[in-house]
Coordinates of C-alpha atoms and ligand atoms in Angstrom, one line a residue:
X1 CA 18.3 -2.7 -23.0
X2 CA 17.9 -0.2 -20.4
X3 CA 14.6 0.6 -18.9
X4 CA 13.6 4.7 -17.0
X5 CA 12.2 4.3 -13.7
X6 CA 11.2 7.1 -11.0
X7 CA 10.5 6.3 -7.4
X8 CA 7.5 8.2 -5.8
X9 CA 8.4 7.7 -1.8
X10 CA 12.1 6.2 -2.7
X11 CA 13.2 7.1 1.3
X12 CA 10.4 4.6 2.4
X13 CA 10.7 1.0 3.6
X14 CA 9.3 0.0 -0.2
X15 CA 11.4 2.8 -1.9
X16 CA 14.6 1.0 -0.2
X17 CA 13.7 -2.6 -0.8
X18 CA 13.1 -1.6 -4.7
X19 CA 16.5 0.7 -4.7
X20 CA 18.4 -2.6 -3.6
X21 CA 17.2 -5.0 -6.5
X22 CA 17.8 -2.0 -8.7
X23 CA 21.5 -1.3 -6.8
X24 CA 21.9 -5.3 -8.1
X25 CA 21.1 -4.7 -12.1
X26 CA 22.2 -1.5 -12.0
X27 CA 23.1 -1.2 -16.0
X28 CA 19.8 -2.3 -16.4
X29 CA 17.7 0.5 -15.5
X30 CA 18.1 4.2 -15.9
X31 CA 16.7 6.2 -13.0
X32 CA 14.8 9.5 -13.4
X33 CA 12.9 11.0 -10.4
X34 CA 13.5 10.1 -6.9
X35 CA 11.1 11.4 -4.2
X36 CA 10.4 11.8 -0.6
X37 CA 8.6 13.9 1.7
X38 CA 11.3 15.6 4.0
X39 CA 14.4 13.1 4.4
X40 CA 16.8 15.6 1.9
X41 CA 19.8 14.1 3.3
X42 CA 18.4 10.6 2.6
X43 CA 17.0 11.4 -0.5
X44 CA 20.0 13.5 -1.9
X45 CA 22.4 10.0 -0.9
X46 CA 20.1 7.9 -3.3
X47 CA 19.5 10.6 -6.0
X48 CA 23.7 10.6 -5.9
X49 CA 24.1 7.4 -5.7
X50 CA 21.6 6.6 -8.2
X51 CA 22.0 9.5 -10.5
X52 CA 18.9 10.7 -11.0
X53 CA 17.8 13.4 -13.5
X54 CA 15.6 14.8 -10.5
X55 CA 14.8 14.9 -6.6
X56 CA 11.8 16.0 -5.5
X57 CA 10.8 16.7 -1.6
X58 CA 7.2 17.2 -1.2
X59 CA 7.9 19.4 1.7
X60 CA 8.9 22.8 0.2
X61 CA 10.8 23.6 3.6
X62 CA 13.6 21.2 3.2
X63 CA 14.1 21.8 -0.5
X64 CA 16.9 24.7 0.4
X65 CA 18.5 21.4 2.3
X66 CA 18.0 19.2 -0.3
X67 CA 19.7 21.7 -3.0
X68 CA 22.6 22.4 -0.5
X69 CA 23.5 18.4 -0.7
X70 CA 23.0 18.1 -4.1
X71 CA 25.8 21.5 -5.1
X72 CA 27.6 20.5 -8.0
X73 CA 26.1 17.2 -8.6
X74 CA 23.7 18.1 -11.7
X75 CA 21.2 16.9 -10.5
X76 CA 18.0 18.6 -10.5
X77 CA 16.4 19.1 -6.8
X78 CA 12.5 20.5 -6.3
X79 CA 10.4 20.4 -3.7
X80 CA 6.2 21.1 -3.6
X81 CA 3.6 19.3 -4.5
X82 CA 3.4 20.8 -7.8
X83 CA 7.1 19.7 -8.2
X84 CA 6.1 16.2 -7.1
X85 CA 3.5 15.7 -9.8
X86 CA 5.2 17.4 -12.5
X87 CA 8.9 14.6 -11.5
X88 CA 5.8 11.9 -11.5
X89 CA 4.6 12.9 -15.0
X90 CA 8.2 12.8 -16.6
X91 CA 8.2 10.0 -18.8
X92 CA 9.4 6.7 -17.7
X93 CA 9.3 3.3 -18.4
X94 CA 7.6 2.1 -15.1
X95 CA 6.9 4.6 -12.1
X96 CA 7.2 2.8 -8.7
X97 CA 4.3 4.4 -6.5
X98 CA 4.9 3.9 -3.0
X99 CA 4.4 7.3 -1.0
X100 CA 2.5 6.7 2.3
X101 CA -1.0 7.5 2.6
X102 CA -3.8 9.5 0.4
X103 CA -0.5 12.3 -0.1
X104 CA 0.5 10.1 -2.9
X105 CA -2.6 10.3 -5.3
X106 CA -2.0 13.3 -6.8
X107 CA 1.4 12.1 -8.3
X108 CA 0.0 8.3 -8.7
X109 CA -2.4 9.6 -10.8
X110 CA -0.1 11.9 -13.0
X111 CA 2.3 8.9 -13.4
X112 CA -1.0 6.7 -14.3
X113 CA -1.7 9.5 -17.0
X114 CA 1.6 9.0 -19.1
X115 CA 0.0 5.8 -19.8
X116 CA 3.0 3.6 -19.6
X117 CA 3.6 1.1 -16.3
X118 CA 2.6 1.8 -12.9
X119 CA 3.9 -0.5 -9.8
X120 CA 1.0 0.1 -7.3
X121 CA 2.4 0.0 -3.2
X122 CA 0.2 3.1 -2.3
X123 CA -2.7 1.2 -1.3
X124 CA -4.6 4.2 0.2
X125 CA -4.7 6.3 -3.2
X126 CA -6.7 3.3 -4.8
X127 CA -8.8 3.1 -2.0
X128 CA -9.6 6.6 -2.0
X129 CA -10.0 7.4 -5.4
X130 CA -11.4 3.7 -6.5
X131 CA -13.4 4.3 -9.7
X132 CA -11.6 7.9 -10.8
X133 CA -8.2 5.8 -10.6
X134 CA -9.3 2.7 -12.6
X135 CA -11.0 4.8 -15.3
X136 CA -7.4 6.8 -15.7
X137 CA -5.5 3.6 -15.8
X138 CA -8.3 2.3 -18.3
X139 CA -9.0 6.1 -20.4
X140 CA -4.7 6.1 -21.0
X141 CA -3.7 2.4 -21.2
X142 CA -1.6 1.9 -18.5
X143 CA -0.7 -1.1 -16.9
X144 CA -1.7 -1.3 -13.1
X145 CA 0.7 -3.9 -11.8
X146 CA 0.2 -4.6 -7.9
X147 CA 3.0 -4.5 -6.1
X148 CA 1.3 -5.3 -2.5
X149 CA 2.0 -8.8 -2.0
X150 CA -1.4 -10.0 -1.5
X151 CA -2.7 -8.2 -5.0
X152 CA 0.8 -9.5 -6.5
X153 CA -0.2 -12.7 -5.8
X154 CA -3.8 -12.9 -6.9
X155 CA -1.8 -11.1 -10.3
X156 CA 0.1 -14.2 -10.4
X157 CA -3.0 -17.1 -9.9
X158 CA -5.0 -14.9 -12.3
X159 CA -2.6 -15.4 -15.1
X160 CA -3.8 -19.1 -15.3
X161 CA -7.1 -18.3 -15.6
X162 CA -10.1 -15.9 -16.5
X163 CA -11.8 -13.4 -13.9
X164 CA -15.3 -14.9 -15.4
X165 CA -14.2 -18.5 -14.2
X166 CA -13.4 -17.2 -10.4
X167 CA -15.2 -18.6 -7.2
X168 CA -13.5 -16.2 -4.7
X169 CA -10.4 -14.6 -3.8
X170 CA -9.0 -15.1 -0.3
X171 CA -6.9 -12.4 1.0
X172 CA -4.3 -14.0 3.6
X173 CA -3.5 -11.4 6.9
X174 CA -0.9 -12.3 9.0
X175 CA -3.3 -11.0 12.0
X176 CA -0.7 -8.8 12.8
X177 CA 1.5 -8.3 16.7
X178 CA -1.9 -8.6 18.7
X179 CA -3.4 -11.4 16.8
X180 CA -3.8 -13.2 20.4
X181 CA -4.5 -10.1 22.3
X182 CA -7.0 -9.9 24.4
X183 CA -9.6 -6.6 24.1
X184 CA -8.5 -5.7 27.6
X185 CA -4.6 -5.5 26.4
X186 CA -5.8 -4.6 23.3
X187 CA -7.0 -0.9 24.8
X188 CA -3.6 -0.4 26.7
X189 CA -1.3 -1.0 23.3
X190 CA 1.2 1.1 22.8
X191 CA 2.4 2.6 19.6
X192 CA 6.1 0.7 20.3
X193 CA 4.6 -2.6 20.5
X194 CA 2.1 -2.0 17.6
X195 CA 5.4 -0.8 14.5
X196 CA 6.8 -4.0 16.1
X197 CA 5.5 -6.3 13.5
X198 CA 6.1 -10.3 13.5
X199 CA 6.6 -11.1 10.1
X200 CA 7.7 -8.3 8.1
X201 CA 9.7 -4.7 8.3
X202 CA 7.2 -1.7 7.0
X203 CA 6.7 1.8 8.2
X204 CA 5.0 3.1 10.9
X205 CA 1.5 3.6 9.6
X206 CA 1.3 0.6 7.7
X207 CA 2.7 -1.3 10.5
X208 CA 0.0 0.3 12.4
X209 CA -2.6 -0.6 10.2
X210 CA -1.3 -4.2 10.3
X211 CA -2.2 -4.2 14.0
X212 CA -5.7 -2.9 13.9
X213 CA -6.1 -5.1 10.7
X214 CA -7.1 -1.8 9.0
X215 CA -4.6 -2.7 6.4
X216 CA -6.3 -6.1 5.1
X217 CA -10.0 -3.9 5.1
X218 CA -8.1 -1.4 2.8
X219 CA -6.8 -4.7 1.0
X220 CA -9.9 -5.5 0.3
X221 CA -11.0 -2.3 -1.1
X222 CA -8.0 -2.6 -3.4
X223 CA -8.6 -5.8 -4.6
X224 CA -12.4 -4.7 -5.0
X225 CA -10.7 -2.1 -7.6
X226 CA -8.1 -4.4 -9.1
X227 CA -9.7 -7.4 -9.5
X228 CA -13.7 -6.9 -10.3
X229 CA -15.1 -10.1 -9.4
X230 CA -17.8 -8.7 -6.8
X231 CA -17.1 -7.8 -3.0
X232 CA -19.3 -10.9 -2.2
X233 CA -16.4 -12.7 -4.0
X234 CA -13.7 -11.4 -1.7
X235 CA -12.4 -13.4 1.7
X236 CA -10.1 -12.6 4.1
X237 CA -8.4 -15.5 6.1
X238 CA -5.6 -15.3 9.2
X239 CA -2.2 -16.9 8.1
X240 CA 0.2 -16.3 11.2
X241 CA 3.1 -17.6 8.9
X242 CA 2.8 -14.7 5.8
X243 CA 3.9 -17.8 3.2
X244 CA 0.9 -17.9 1.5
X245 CA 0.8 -14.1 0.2
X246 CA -3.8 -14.9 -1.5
X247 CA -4.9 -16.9 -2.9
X248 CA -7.6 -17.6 -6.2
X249 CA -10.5 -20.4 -6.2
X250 CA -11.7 -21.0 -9.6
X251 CA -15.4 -22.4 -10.4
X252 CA -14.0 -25.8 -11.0
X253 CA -12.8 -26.2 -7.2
X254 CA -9.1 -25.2 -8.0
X255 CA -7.5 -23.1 -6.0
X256 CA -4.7 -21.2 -6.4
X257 CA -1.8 -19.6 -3.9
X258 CA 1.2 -17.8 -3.8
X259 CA 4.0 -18.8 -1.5
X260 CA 7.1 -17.0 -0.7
X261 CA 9.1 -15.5 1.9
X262 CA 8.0 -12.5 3.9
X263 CA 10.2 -10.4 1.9
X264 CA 8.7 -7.5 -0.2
X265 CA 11.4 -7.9 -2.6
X266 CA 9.3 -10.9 -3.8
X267 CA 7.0 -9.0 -5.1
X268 CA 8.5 -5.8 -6.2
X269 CA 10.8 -8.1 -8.5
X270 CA 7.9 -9.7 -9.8
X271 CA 6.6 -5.9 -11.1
X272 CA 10.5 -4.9 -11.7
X273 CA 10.7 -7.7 -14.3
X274 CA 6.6 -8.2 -15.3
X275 CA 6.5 -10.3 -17.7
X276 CA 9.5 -11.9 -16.9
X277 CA 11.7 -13.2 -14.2
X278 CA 14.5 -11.6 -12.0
X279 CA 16.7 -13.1 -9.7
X280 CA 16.5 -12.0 -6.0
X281 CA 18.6 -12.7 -3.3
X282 CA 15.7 -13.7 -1.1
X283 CA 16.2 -17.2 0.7
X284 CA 14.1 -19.8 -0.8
X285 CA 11.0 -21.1 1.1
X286 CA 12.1 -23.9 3.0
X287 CA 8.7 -25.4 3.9
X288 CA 9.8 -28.7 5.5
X289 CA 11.9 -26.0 7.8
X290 CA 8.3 -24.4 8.3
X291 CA 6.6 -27.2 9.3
X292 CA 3.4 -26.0 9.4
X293 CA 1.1 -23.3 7.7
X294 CA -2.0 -22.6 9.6
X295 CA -5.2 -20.7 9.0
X296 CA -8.0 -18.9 10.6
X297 CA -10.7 -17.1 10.5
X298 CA -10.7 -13.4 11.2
X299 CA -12.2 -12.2 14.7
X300 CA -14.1 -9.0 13.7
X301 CA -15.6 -8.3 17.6
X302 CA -11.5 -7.3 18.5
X303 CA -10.9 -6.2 15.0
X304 CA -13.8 -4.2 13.7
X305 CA -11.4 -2.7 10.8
X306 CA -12.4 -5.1 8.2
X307 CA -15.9 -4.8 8.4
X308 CA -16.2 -0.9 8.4
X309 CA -13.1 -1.3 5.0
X310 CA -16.2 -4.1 3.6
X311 CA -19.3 -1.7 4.5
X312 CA -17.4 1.4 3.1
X313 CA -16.8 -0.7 0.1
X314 CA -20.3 -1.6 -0.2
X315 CA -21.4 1.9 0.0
X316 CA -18.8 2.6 -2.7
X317 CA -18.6 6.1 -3.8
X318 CA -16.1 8.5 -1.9
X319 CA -17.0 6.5 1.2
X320 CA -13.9 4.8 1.2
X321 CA -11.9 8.2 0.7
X322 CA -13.6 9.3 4.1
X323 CA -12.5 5.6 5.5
X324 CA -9.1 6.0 4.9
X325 CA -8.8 9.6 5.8
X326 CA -10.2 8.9 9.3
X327 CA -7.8 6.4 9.6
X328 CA -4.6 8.4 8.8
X329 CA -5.4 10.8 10.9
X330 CA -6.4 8.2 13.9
X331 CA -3.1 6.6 13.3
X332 CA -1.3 9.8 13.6
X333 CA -3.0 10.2 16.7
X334 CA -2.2 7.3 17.9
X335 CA 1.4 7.4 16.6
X336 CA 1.6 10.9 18.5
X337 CA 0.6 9.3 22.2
X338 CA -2.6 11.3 22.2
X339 CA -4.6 8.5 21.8
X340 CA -5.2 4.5 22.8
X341 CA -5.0 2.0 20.1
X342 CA -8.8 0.3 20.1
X343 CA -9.7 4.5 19.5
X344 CA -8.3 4.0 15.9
X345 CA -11.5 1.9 14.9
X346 CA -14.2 3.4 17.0
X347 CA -13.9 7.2 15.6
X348 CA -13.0 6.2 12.3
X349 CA -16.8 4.1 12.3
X350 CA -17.9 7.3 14.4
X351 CA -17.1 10.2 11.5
X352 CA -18.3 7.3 8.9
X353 CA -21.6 7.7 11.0
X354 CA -21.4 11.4 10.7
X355 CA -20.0 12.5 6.9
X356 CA -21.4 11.4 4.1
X357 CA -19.7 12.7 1.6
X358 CA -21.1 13.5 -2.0
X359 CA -20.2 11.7 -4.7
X360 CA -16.1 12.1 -6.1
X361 CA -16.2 11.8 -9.9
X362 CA -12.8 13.7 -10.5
X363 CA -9.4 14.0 -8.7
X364 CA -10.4 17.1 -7.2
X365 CA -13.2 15.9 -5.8
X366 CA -11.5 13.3 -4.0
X367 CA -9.1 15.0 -2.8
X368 CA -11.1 17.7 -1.5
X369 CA -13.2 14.9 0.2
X370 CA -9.8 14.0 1.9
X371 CA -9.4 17.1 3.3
X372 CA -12.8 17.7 4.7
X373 CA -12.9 14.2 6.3
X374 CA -9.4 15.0 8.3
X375 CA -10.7 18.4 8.8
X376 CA -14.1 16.6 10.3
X377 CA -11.9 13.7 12.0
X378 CA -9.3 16.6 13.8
X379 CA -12.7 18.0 15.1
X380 CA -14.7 15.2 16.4
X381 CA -11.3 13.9 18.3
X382 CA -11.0 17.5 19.1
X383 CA -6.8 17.7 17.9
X384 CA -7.1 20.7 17.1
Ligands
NAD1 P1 7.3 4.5 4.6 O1 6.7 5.4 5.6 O2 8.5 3.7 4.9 O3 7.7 5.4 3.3 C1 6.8 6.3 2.8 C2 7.5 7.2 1.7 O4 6.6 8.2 1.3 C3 8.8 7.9 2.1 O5 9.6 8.0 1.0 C4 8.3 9.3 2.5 O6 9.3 10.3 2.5 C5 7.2 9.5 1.6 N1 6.1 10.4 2.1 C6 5.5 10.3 3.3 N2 4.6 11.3 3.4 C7 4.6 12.0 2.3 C8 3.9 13.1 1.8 N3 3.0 13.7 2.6 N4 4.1 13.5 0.5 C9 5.0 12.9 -0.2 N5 5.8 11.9 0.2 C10 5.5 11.4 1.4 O7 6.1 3.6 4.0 P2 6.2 2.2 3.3 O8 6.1 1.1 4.4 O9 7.3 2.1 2.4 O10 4.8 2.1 2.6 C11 4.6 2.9 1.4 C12 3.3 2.5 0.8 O11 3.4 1.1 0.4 C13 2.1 2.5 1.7 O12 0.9 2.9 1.0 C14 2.0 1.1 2.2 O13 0.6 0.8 2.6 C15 2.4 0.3 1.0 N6 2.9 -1.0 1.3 C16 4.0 -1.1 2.1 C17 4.5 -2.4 2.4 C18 5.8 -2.6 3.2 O14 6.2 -3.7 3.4 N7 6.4 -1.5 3.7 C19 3.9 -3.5 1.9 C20 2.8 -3.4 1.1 C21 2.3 -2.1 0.8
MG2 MG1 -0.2 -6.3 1.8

């Protein structure tokens, strides 16, 4: 039987690793929207390739690109962010969500309102819109799988237990390219070294966030979402080696894990084929190869990130939306040369000290919270 699937961010490093288990079963799945921000040439090569009903570019400028190299193929090209949400709410069997960054909520959320299957990569639309996303994905029946490996694997030691029976879940970070940096080299990082990332191949501002450890805080604020068992419940722990992807104590003193490669196809195949099995063409673990897993605890005096992700948790509301704005645009700063690495954390906590936003109880609100908090954050680091 075939199954419909669209790709939200299909250009993207998750869009590609899903694309090539796809590319392996290809009768198997029938695909309808592809999307991407501005790649057309990319994106018009998959839709092709792929056949897809439609491809969408969120930037309205390259759609006249994007049209050009799709001539005569029959497929369907858009571009705007209407066009994006209207490809996401076309019905499908499971919607992949992996656009970068609080750009894909809008579309997560109309995808989450067919009330079929969502695959959740887009950690910072969760984290933004917390509560207002849970209640769609409760209010229309959807399934929430996680396809970030950590949440995939606390998906996976949850289904031998109940949520009521757990002790804590422990988040594993790989600590990231400066895990052993010192605060002095820390301030002097460039952007090159920081997208160089030991264990696995992502895009920039996730590989980013890896580095500052920003990425395990917003971890934590999506697990907060995904898995209600209390922030107090929630742990992170340094695991150089990425094999253990989190783990899950129960009351009893069991505990859990998830091993596998570093390979993101791991996970994506475990949402691809939820509740069942697919083959990927992963190497198997070879642990004696390994030799040894080691853990750690996290140092928060170089890494402030998870602490401002677990006191923006703790003050819940659209706290978290102001968070992870600050961040994208500190990132993007940082990305663009204009400024150093240890910046990232220190004006992110500096607009948390200075906006506190109202309360977000819709999509628009949150979304309009967004926008002030980069509008605020381009101010205060005076880009603009
Ligand atoms: P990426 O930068 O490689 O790809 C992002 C995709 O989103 C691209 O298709 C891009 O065209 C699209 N996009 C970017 N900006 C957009 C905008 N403004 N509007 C619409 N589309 C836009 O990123 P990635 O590494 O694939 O990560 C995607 C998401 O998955 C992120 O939220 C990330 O945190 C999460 N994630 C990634 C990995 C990984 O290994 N790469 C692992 C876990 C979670
Ligand atoms: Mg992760």
């Amino acid at each position: 039987m075939t199954r419909s699937l669209s790709i939200l961010g299909a250009t993207g490093s998750i869009g590609a690793s899903t694309l090539d288990l796809i590319r392996r079963e290809r009768g198997a799945w029938r695909v309808v929207a592809l999307t991407a921000n501005g790649n057309a040439a990319d994106l018009a090569r998959l839709a092709r390739e792929f056949a897809a009903e439609v491809a969408v570019v969120a930037d309205e400028a390259s759609l006249p690109a994007l049209r050009a190299a799709l001539a005569g193929s029959g497929i369907a090209a858009a571009g705007g962010a209407s066009a994006l949400v209207e490809a996401a709410s076309r019905p499908v069997d499971l919607t992949v969500a992996a656009i970068v960054g609080c750009a894909g909520l809008a579309p997560t959320m109309a995808a989450i309102e067919q009330g079929r299957t969502v695959a959740l990569a887009n950690k910072e639309a969760l984290v933004s819109a917390g509560a207002v996303m849970t209640a769609a994905v409760e209010r229309h029946g959807t399934t929430l799988l996680p396809m970030d490996s950590e949440h995939n694997a606390i998906f996976q030691c949850l289904a031998a237990g109940d949520l009521a029976h757990v002790r804590a879940i422990t988040l594993t970070a790989s600590g990231g390219p400066f895990r052993d940096w010192s605060a002095e080299q820390l301030a002097a990082a460039t952007p090159q070294q920081a997208i160089k990332h030991p264990n696995w191949a992502m895009g920039a501002k996730i590989s980013v966030d890896s580095a500052t450890m920003f990425n395990k805080g917003l971890e934590l604020i999506e697990a907060h979402h995904l898995f209600p068992v209390g922030l107090e419940k929630l742990r992170i722990v340094v695991h150089p080696q990425s094999v253990v992807h989190s783990m899950v104590e129960y009351r009893d003193g069991s505990t859990l894990a998830q091993l596998g490669p570093s390979d993101m196809r791991v996970p994506i195949a475990s949402c691809l084929a939820w509740p069942s099995r697919m083959d990927t063409p992963c190497a198997p673990l070879d642990l004696a190869a390994l030799g040894e897993l080691t853990f750690r605890a996290p140092d928060e005096a170089r890494f402030p990130a998870t602490r401002l992700c677990r006191q923006a948790a703790e003050a819940g509301g659209a706290v978290p939306a102001v968070l992870n704005a600050a961040n994208e645009v500190a990132v993007a700063a940082f990305l663009a040369g204009q400024i150093g690495f240890t910046r990232i954390a220190v004006t992110v906590e500096e607009l948390l000290a200075r906006y506190a936003p109202a309360a977000a109880a819709t999509l628009g609100d949150v979304i309009a919270v967004d926008a002030e908090a980069r509008s605020r954050m381009r101010q205060m680091m005076e880009l603009v």
